[in-house]
CSV table of C-alpha atoms in Angstrom, one decimal:
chain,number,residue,atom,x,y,z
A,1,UNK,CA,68.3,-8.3,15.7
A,2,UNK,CA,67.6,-11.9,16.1
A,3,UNK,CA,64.8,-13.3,14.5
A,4,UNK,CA,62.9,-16.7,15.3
A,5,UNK,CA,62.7,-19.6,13.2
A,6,UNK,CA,59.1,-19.7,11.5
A,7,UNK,CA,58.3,-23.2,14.4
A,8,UNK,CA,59.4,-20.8,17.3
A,9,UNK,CA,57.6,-17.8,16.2
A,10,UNK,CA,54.1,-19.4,15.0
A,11,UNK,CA,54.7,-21.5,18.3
A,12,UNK,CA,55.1,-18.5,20.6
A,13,UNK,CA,51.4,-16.5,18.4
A,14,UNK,CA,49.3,-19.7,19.5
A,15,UNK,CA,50.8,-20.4,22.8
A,16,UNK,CA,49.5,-16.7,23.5
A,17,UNK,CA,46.2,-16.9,21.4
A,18,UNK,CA,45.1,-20.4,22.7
A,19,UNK,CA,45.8,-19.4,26.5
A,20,UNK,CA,43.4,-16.7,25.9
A,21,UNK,CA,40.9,-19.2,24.3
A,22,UNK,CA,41.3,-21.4,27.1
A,23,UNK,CA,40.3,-18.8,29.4
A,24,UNK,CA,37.1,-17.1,27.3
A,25,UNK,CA,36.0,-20.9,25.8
A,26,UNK,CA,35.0,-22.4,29.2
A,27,UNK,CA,34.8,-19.8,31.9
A,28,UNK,CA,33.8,-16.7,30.1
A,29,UNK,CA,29.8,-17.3,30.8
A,30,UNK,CA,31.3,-18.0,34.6
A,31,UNK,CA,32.5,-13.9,34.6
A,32,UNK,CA,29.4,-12.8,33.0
A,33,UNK,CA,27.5,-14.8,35.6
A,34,UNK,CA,30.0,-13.0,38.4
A,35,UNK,CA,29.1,-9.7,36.4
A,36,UNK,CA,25.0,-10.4,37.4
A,37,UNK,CA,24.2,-11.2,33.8
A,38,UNK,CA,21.4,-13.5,33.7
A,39,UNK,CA,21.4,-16.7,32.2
A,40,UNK,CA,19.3,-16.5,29.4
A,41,UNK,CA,21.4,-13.0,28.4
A,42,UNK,CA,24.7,-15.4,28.9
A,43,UNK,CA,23.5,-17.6,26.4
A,44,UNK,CA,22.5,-14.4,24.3
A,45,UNK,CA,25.8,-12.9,24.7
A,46,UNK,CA,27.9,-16.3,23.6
A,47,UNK,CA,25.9,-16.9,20.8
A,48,UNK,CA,26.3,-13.5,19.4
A,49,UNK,CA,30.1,-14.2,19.9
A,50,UNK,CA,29.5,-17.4,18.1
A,51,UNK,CA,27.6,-15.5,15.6
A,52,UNK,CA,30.5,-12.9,15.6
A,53,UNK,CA,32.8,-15.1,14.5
A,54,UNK,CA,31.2,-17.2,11.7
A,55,UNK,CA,30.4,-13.5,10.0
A,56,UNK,CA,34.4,-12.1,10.1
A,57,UNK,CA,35.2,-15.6,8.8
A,58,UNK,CA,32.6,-14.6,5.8
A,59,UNK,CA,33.4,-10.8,5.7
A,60,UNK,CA,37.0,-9.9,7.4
A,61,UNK,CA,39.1,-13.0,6.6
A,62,UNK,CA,38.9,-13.3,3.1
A,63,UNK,CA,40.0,-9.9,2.2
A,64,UNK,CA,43.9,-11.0,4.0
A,65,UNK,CA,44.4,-12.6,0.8
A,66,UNK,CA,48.1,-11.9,0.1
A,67,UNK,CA,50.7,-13.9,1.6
A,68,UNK,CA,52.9,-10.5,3.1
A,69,UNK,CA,50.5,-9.8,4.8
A,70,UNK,CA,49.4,-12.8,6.8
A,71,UNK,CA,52.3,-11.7,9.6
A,72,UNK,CA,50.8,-7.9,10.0
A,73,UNK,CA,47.4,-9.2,9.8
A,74,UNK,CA,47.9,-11.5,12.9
A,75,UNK,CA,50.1,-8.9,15.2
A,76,UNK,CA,46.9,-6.1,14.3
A,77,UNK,CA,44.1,-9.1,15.6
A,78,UNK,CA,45.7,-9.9,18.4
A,79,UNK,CA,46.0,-5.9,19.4
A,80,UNK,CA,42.7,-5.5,19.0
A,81,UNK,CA,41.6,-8.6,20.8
A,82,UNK,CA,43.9,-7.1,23.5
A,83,UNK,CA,42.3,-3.7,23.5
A,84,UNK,CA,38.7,-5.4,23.6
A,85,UNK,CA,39.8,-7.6,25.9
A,86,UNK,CA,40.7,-4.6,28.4
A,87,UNK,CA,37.5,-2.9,27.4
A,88,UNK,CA,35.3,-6.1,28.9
A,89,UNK,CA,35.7,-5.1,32.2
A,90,UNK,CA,35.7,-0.8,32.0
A,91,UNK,CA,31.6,-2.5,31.1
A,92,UNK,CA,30.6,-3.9,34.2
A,93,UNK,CA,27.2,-5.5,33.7
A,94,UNK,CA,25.9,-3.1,31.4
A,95,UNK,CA,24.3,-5.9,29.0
A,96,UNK,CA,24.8,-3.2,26.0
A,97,UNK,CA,28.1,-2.6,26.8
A,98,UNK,CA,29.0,-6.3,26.7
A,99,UNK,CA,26.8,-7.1,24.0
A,100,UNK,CA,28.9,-4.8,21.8
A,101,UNK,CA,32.2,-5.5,23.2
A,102,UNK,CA,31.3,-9.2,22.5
A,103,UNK,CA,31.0,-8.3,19.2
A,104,UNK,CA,33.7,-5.9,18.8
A,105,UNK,CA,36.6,-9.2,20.4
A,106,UNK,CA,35.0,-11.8,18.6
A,107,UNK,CA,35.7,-9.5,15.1
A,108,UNK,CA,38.8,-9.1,16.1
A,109,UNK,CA,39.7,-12.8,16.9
A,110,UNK,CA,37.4,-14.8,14.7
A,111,UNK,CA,39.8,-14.5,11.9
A,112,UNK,CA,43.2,-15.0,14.2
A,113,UNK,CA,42.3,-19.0,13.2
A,114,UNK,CA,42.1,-19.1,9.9
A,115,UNK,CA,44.8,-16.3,9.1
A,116,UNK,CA,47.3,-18.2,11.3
A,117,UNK,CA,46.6,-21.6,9.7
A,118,UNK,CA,47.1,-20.3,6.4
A,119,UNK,CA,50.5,-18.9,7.8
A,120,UNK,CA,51.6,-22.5,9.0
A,121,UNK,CA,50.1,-24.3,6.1
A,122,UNK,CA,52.2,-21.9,4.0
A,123,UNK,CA,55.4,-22.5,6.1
A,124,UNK,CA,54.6,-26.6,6.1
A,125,UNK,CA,53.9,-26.1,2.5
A,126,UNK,CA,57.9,-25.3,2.1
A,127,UNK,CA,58.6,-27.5,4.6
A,128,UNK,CA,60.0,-24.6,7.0
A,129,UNK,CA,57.9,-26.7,9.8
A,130,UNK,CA,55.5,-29.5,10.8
A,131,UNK,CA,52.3,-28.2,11.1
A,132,UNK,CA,51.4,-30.6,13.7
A,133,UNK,CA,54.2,-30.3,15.8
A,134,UNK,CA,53.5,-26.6,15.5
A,135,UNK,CA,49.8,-27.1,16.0
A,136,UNK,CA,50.6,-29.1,19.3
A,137,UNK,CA,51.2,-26.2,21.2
A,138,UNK,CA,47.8,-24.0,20.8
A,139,UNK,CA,46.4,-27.2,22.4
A,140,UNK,CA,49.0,-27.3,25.1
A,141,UNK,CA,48.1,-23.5,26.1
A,142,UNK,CA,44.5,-24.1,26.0
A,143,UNK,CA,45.3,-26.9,28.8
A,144,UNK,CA,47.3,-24.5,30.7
A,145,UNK,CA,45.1,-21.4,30.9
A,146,UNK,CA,41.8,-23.4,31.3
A,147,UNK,CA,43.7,-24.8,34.3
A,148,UNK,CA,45.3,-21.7,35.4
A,149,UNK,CA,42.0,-20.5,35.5
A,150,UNK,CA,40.8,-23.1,38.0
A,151,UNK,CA,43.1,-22.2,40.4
A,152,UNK,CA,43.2,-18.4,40.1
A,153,UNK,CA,39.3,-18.8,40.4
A,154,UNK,CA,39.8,-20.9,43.3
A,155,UNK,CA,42.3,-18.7,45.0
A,156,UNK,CA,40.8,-15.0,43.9
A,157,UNK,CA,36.9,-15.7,42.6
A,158,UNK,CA,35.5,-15.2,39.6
A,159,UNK,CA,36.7,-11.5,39.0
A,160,UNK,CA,40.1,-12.5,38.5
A,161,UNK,CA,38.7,-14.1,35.1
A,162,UNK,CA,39.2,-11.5,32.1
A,163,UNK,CA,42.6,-10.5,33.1
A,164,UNK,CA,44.3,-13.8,33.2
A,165,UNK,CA,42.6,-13.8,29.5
A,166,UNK,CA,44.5,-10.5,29.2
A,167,UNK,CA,47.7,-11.8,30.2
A,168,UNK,CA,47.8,-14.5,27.4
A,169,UNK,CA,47.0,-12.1,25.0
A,170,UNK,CA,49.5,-10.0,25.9
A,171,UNK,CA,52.5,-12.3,25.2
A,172,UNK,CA,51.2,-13.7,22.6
A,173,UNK,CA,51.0,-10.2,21.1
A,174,UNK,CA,54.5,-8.7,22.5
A,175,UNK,CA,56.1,-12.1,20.9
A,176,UNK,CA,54.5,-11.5,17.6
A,177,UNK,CA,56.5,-8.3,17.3
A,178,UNK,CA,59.3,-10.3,16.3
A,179,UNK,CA,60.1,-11.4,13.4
A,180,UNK,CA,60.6,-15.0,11.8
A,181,UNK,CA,63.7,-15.5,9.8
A,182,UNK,CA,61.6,-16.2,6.8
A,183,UNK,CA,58.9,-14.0,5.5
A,184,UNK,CA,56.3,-14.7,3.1
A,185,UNK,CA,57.2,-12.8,0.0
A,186,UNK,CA,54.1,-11.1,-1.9
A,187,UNK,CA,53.2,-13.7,-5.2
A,188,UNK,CA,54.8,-13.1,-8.7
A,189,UNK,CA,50.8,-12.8,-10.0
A,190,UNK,CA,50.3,-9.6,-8.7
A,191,UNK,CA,47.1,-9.1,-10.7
A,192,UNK,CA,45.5,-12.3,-10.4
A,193,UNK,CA,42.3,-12.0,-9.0
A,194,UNK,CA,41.1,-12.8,-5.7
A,195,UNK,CA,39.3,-15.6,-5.3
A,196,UNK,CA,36.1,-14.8,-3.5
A,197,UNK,CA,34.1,-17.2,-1.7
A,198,UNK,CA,31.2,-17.4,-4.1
A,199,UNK,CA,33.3,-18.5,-6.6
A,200,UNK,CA,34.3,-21.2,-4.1
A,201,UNK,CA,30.8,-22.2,-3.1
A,202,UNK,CA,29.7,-22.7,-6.8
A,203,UNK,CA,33.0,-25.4,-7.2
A,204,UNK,CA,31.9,-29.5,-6.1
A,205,UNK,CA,35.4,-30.1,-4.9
A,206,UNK,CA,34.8,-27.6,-2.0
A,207,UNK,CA,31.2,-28.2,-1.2
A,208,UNK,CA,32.2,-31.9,-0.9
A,209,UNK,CA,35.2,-31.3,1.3
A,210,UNK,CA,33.0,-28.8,3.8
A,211,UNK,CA,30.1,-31.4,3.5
A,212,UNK,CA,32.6,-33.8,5.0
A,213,UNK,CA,34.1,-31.8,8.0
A,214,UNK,CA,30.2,-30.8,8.4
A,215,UNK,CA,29.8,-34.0,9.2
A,216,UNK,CA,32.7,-35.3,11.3
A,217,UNK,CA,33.3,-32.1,13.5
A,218,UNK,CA,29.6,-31.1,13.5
A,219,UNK,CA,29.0,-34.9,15.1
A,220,UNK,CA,31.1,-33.4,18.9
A,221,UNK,CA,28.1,-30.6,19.1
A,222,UNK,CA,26.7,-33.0,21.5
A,223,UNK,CA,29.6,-34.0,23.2
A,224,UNK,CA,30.6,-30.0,23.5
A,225,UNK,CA,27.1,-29.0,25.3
A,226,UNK,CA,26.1,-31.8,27.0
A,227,UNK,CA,28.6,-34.6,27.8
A,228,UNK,CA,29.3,-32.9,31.0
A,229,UNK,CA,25.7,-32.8,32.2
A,230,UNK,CA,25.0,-36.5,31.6
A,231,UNK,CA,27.9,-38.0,32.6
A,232,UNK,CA,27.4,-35.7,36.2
A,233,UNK,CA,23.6,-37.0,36.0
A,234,UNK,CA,25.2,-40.5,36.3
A,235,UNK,CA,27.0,-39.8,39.1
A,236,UNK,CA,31.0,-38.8,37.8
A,237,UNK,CA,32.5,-35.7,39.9
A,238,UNK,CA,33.0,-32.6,38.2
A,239,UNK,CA,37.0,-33.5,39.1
A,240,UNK,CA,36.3,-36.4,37.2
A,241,UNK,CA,34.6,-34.8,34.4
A,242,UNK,CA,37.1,-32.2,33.9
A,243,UNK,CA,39.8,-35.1,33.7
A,244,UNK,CA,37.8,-36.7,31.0
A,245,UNK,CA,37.9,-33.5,29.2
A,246,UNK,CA,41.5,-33.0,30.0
A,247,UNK,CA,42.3,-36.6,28.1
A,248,UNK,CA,40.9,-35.8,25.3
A,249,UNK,CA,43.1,-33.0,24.5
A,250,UNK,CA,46.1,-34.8,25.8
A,251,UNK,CA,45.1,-37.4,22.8
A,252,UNK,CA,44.7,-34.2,20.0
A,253,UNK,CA,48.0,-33.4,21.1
A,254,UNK,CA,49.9,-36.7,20.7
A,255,UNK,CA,48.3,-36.8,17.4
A,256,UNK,CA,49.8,-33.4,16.1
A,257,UNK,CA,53.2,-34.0,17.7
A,258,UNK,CA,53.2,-37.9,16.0
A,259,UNK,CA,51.3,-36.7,12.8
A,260,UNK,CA,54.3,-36.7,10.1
A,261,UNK,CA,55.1,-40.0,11.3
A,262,UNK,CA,51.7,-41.7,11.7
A,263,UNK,CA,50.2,-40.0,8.8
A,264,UNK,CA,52.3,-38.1,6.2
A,265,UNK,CA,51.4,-40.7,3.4
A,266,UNK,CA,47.8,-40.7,4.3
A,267,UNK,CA,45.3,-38.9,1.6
A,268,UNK,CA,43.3,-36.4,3.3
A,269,UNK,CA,40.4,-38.7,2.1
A,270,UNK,CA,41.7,-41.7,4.4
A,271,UNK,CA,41.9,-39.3,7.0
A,272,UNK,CA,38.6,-38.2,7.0
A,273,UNK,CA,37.4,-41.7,6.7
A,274,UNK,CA,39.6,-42.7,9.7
A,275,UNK,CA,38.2,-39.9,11.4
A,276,UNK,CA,34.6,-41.1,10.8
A,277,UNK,CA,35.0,-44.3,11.9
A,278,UNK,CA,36.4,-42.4,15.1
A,279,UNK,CA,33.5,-41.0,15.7
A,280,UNK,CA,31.0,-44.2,14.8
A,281,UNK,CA,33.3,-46.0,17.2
A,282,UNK,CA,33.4,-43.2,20.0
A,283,UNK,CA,29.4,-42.3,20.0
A,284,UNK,CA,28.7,-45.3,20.1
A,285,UNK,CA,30.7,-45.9,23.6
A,286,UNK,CA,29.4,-42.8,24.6
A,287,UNK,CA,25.8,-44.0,24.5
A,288,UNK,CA,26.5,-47.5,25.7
A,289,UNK,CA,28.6,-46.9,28.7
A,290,UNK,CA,29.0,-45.1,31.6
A,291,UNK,CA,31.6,-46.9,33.5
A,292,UNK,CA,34.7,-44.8,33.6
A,293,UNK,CA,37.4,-47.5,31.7
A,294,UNK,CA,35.4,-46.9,28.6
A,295,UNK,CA,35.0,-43.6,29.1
A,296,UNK,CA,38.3,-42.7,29.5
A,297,UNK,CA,39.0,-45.1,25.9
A,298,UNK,CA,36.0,-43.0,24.2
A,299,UNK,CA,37.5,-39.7,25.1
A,300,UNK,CA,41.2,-40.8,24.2
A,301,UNK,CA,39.7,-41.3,20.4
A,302,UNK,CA,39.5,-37.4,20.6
A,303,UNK,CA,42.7,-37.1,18.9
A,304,UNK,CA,41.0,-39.6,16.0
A,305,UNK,CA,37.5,-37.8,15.7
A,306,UNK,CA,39.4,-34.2,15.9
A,307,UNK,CA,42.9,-34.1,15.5
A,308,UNK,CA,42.7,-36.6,12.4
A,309,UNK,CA,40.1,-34.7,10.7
A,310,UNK,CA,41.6,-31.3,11.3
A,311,UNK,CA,44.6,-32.6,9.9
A,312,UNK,CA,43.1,-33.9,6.9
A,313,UNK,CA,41.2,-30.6,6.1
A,314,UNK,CA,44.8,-28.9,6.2
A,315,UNK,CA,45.9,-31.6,3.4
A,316,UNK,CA,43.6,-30.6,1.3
A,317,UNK,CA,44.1,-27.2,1.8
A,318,UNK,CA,47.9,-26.9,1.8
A,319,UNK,CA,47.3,-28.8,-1.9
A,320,UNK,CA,45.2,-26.1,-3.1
A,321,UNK,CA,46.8,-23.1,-4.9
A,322,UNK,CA,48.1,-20.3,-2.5
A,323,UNK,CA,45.7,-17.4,-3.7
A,324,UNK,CA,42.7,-20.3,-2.4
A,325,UNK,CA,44.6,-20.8,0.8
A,326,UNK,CA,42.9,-17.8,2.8
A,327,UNK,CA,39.4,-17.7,1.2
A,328,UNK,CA,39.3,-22.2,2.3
A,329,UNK,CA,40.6,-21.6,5.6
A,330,UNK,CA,37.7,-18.5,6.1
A,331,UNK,CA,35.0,-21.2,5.0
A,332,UNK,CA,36.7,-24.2,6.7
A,333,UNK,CA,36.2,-22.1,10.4
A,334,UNK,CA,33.0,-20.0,9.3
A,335,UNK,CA,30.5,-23.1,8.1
A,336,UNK,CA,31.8,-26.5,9.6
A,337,UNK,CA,33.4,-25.1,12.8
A,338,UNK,CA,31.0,-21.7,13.2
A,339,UNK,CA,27.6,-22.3,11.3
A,340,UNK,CA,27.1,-25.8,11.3
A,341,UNK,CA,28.2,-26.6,14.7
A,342,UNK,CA,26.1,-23.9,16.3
A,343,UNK,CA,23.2,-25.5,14.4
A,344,UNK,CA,23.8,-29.1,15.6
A,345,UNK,CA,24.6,-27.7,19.2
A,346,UNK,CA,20.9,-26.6,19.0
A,347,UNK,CA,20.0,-29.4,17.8
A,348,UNK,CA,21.3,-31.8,20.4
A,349,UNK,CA,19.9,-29.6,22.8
A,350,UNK,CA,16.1,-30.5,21.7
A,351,UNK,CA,17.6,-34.4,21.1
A,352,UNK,CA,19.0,-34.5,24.6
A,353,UNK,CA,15.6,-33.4,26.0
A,354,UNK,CA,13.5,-36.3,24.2
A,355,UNK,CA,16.7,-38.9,24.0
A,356,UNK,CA,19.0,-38.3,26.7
A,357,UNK,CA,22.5,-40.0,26.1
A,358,UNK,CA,21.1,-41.7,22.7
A,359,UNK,CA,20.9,-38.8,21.1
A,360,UNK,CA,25.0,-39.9,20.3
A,361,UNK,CA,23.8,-42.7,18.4
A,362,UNK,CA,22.5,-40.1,15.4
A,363,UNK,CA,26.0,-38.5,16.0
A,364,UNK,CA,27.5,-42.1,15.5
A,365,UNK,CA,25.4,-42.2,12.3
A,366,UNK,CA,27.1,-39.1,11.2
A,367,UNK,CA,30.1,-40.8,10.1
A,368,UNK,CA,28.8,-43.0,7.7
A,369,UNK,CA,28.7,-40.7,5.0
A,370,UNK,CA,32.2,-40.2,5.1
A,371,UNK,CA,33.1,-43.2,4.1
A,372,UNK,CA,32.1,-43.0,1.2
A,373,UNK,CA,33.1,-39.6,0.0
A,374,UNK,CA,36.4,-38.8,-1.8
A,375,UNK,CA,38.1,-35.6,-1.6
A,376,UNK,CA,39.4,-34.3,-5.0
A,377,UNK,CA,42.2,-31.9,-5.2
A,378,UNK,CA,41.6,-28.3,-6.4
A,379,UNK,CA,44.4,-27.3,-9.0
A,380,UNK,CA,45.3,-23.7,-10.2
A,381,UNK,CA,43.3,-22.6,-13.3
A,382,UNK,CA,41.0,-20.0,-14.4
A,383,UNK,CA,37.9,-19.0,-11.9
A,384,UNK,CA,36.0,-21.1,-11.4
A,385,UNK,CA,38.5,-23.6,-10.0
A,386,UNK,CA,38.3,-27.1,-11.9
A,387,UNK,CA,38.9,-30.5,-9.9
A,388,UNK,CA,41.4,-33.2,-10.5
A,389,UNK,CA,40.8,-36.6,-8.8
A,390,UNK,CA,43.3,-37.8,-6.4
A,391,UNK,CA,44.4,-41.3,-6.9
C-alpha cells in the first residue's frame, strides 16, 4: 500500500482539521443564532467550548504521552469530532442538547492542536519536514472554509453551516487513515515516568516561557473581539473588514512557508522579542489610525505578532526532551491560547466600553516585557526538570 511522506500526511490532517475550524471559529454563533438560540445563550454556549477546550488541554492531552501513539490519538479525535459534529444538528435548538454537544466536540478537538503539533515538532525534530511549511497549510484551509462558508451561506442560508464543517472533517479524517512512511517508534525508556504538568508548573524555565506567550498572544484578545466593531463604527464595510482579516492570515502564512529561511538561526528568545516589538508596533497603529493604508500595514504585521511567536514557542519546545513534548504543548494551548486569552478577551470587553480603540495602547504595552525576558532551554534530567541557559 502506498504510504505518504510525513509533509503530505500531516499536510492532508490539518488541511481537514483547520477547514473545520474555519467553519465553527467565525460562523458557528451565526448557526446557533439560525437555530433561535439567544444571544446571551450564544455567548454561554462558546464560552463553554472555550472552557471545554482549555480543560482536555489540562485533563485529556497530557495522558497521549508516548510517541506511537500520537498517529492513533489524532485519527480517534478527529472521529469523534466527526460524530459530534453530526450529532449538532439531530439537537435542534434544544439549549441542553447543544450545551452538551458543545462540550462533548470541544473534548474531542481541544487536544487535536497540541497532539498534532507534537507530531510535526517530532517529525521537524528529525528533520523529516519543515514545520512551517507544514504549518502553512492549516492556515490555508482556515481561509478556504471560512470563505466557503460565505458563499454557501450566501447561496443556501445559515442551515447549510454545520455540514460544510462536516465535510472538512470528514477528509481530514478518511486521509488520516493512511499511513506516513515513517512512524514514530515507542522510546527506548519505557519506564521513565511521565512527566505531569505539576511537575512542569513548579520548573522557572516553563513559567517564564508561558509568561511570555501570555503576554504576546494574550495582547490580539482585543483585536479578536472587537477590531471588527470599531473599525465598522468608523465607517469600513464588512467586505472591507473581512479583507483586513483575510491579510492577516495571508501574512501568517508567508511567514511559515519563508520561516527556515528567515528564521532558522534565530533563538526562540529573539523571536519572541521580534514578536513583541510586532505587537508594540501594530497596537500602536491600530489606535492611531483608521485610514485603510495603515490598516492594511498593521494587519500585514500579523504574521510578526503571531506567526513569529508561535514559531518561537515551537523552538523551545522541539529543544525540550521528547517525553516533555506532549505535557508543553497541552500547557502552551490550555493557558496562553485557552485561559489567558479568554481572560483578556473579557477584559478588553470592559476596556472597550470606557476606552474605545485605546484600549490597544495597554495591548501595545504588553510587549514590553518581552524584551527583556530570556528563554532558557529545558534539558533531560531527573523530575523536576533543571534549566540550562541558552547563549
Amino acid at each position: 500500500m502506498f504510504r505518504l511522506s510525513p509533509y503530505a500526511w500531516s499536510a492532508q490532517y490539518l488541511f481537514g482539521f483547520f477547514f473545520c475550524y474555519g467553519v465553527y471559529l467565525p460562523f458557528w454563533a451565526l448557526w446557533f443564532a439560525y437555530l433561535g438560540v439567544s444571544a446571551a445563550n450564544i455567548g454561554l454556549l462558546l464560552g463553554l467550548g472555550l472552557g471545554t477546550r482549555c480543560v482536555a488541554n489540562l485533563v485529556i492531552t497530557p495522558r497521549i504521552s508516548r510517541l506511537d501513539h500520537l498517529l492513533p490519538a489524532l485519527r480517534g479525535l478527529a472521529l469523534l469530532g466527526l460524530v459530534f459534529c453530526v450529532i449538532h444538528i439531530l439537537c435542534g435548538g434544544s439549549l441542553w442538547g447543544l450545551a452538551l454537544v458543545t462540550i462533548l466536540f470541544n473534548l474531542a478537538v481541544g487536544p487535536i492542536m497540541p497532539i498534532s503539533d507534537t507530531l510535526l515538532n517530532f517529525y521537524a525534530k528529525e528533520n523529516h519536514l519543515d514545520y512551517g511549511r507544514t504549518r502553512l497549510w492549516g492556515s490555508i484551509a482556515f481561509i478556504v472554509g471560512s470563505t466557503a462558508v460565505g458563499f454557501a451561506v450566501t447561496e443556501f442560508g445559515d442551515g447549510i453551516i454545520p455540514w460544510i464543517a462536516i465535510a472538512g472533517m470528514s477528509v481530514g479524517w478518511l486521509a488520516s487513515l493512511r499511513s506516513p512512511n515513517i512512524v514514530p517508534q515507542p522510546e527506548v525508556m519505557i519506564d521513565k515516568p511521565r512527566v505531569s504538568l505539576r511537575q512542569l508548573l513548579k520548573d522557572r524555565t516553563v513559567l517564564v516561557f508561558l509568561f511570555i506567550v501570555a503576554l504576546i498572544q494574550g495582547s490580539h484578545a482585543a483585536y479578536y473581539g472587537f477590531s471588527a466593531l470599531y473599525w465598522q463604527s468608523v465607517g469600513h464595510s464588512e467586505a472591507m473588514i473581512s479583507l483586513l482579516w483575510s491579510l492577516s492570515v495571508v501574512a501568517e502564512i508567508a511567514v511559515f512557508a519563508w520561516s527556515r529561511r528567515w528564521f532558522d538561526h534565530w533563538s526562540a528568545t529573539n523571536l519572541f522579542r521580534l514578536a513583541a516589538f510586532g505587537i508594540m508596533v501594530r497596537w500602536g497603529m491600530t489606535a492611531t489610525f483608521i485610514e485603510l493604508p495603515a490598516l492594511i500595514v498593521a494587519q500585514s504585521l500579523h504574521g510578526v505578532t503571531f506567526a513569529a511567536a508561535h514559531l518561537a514557542a515551537m523552538k523551545f519546545i522541539q529543544k525540550a526532551p521528547s517525553d516533555h513534548m506532549v505535557a508543553l504543548q497541552a500547557l502552551y494551548n490550555a493557558l496562553p491560547l485557552g485561559a489567558v486569552m479568554a481572560g483578556m478577551t473579557a477584559i478588553s470587553g470592559v476596556l472597550y466600553a470606557f476606552m474605545g480603540v485605546h484600549m490597544f495602547w495597554l495591548m501595545a504595552l504588553m510587549g514590553i516585557p518581552v524584551l527583556f525576558l530570556k528563554t532558557p532551554k529545558i534539558v533531560a534530567s531527573p523530575l523536576p526538570c533543571t534549566v540550562e541557559k541558552i547563549s
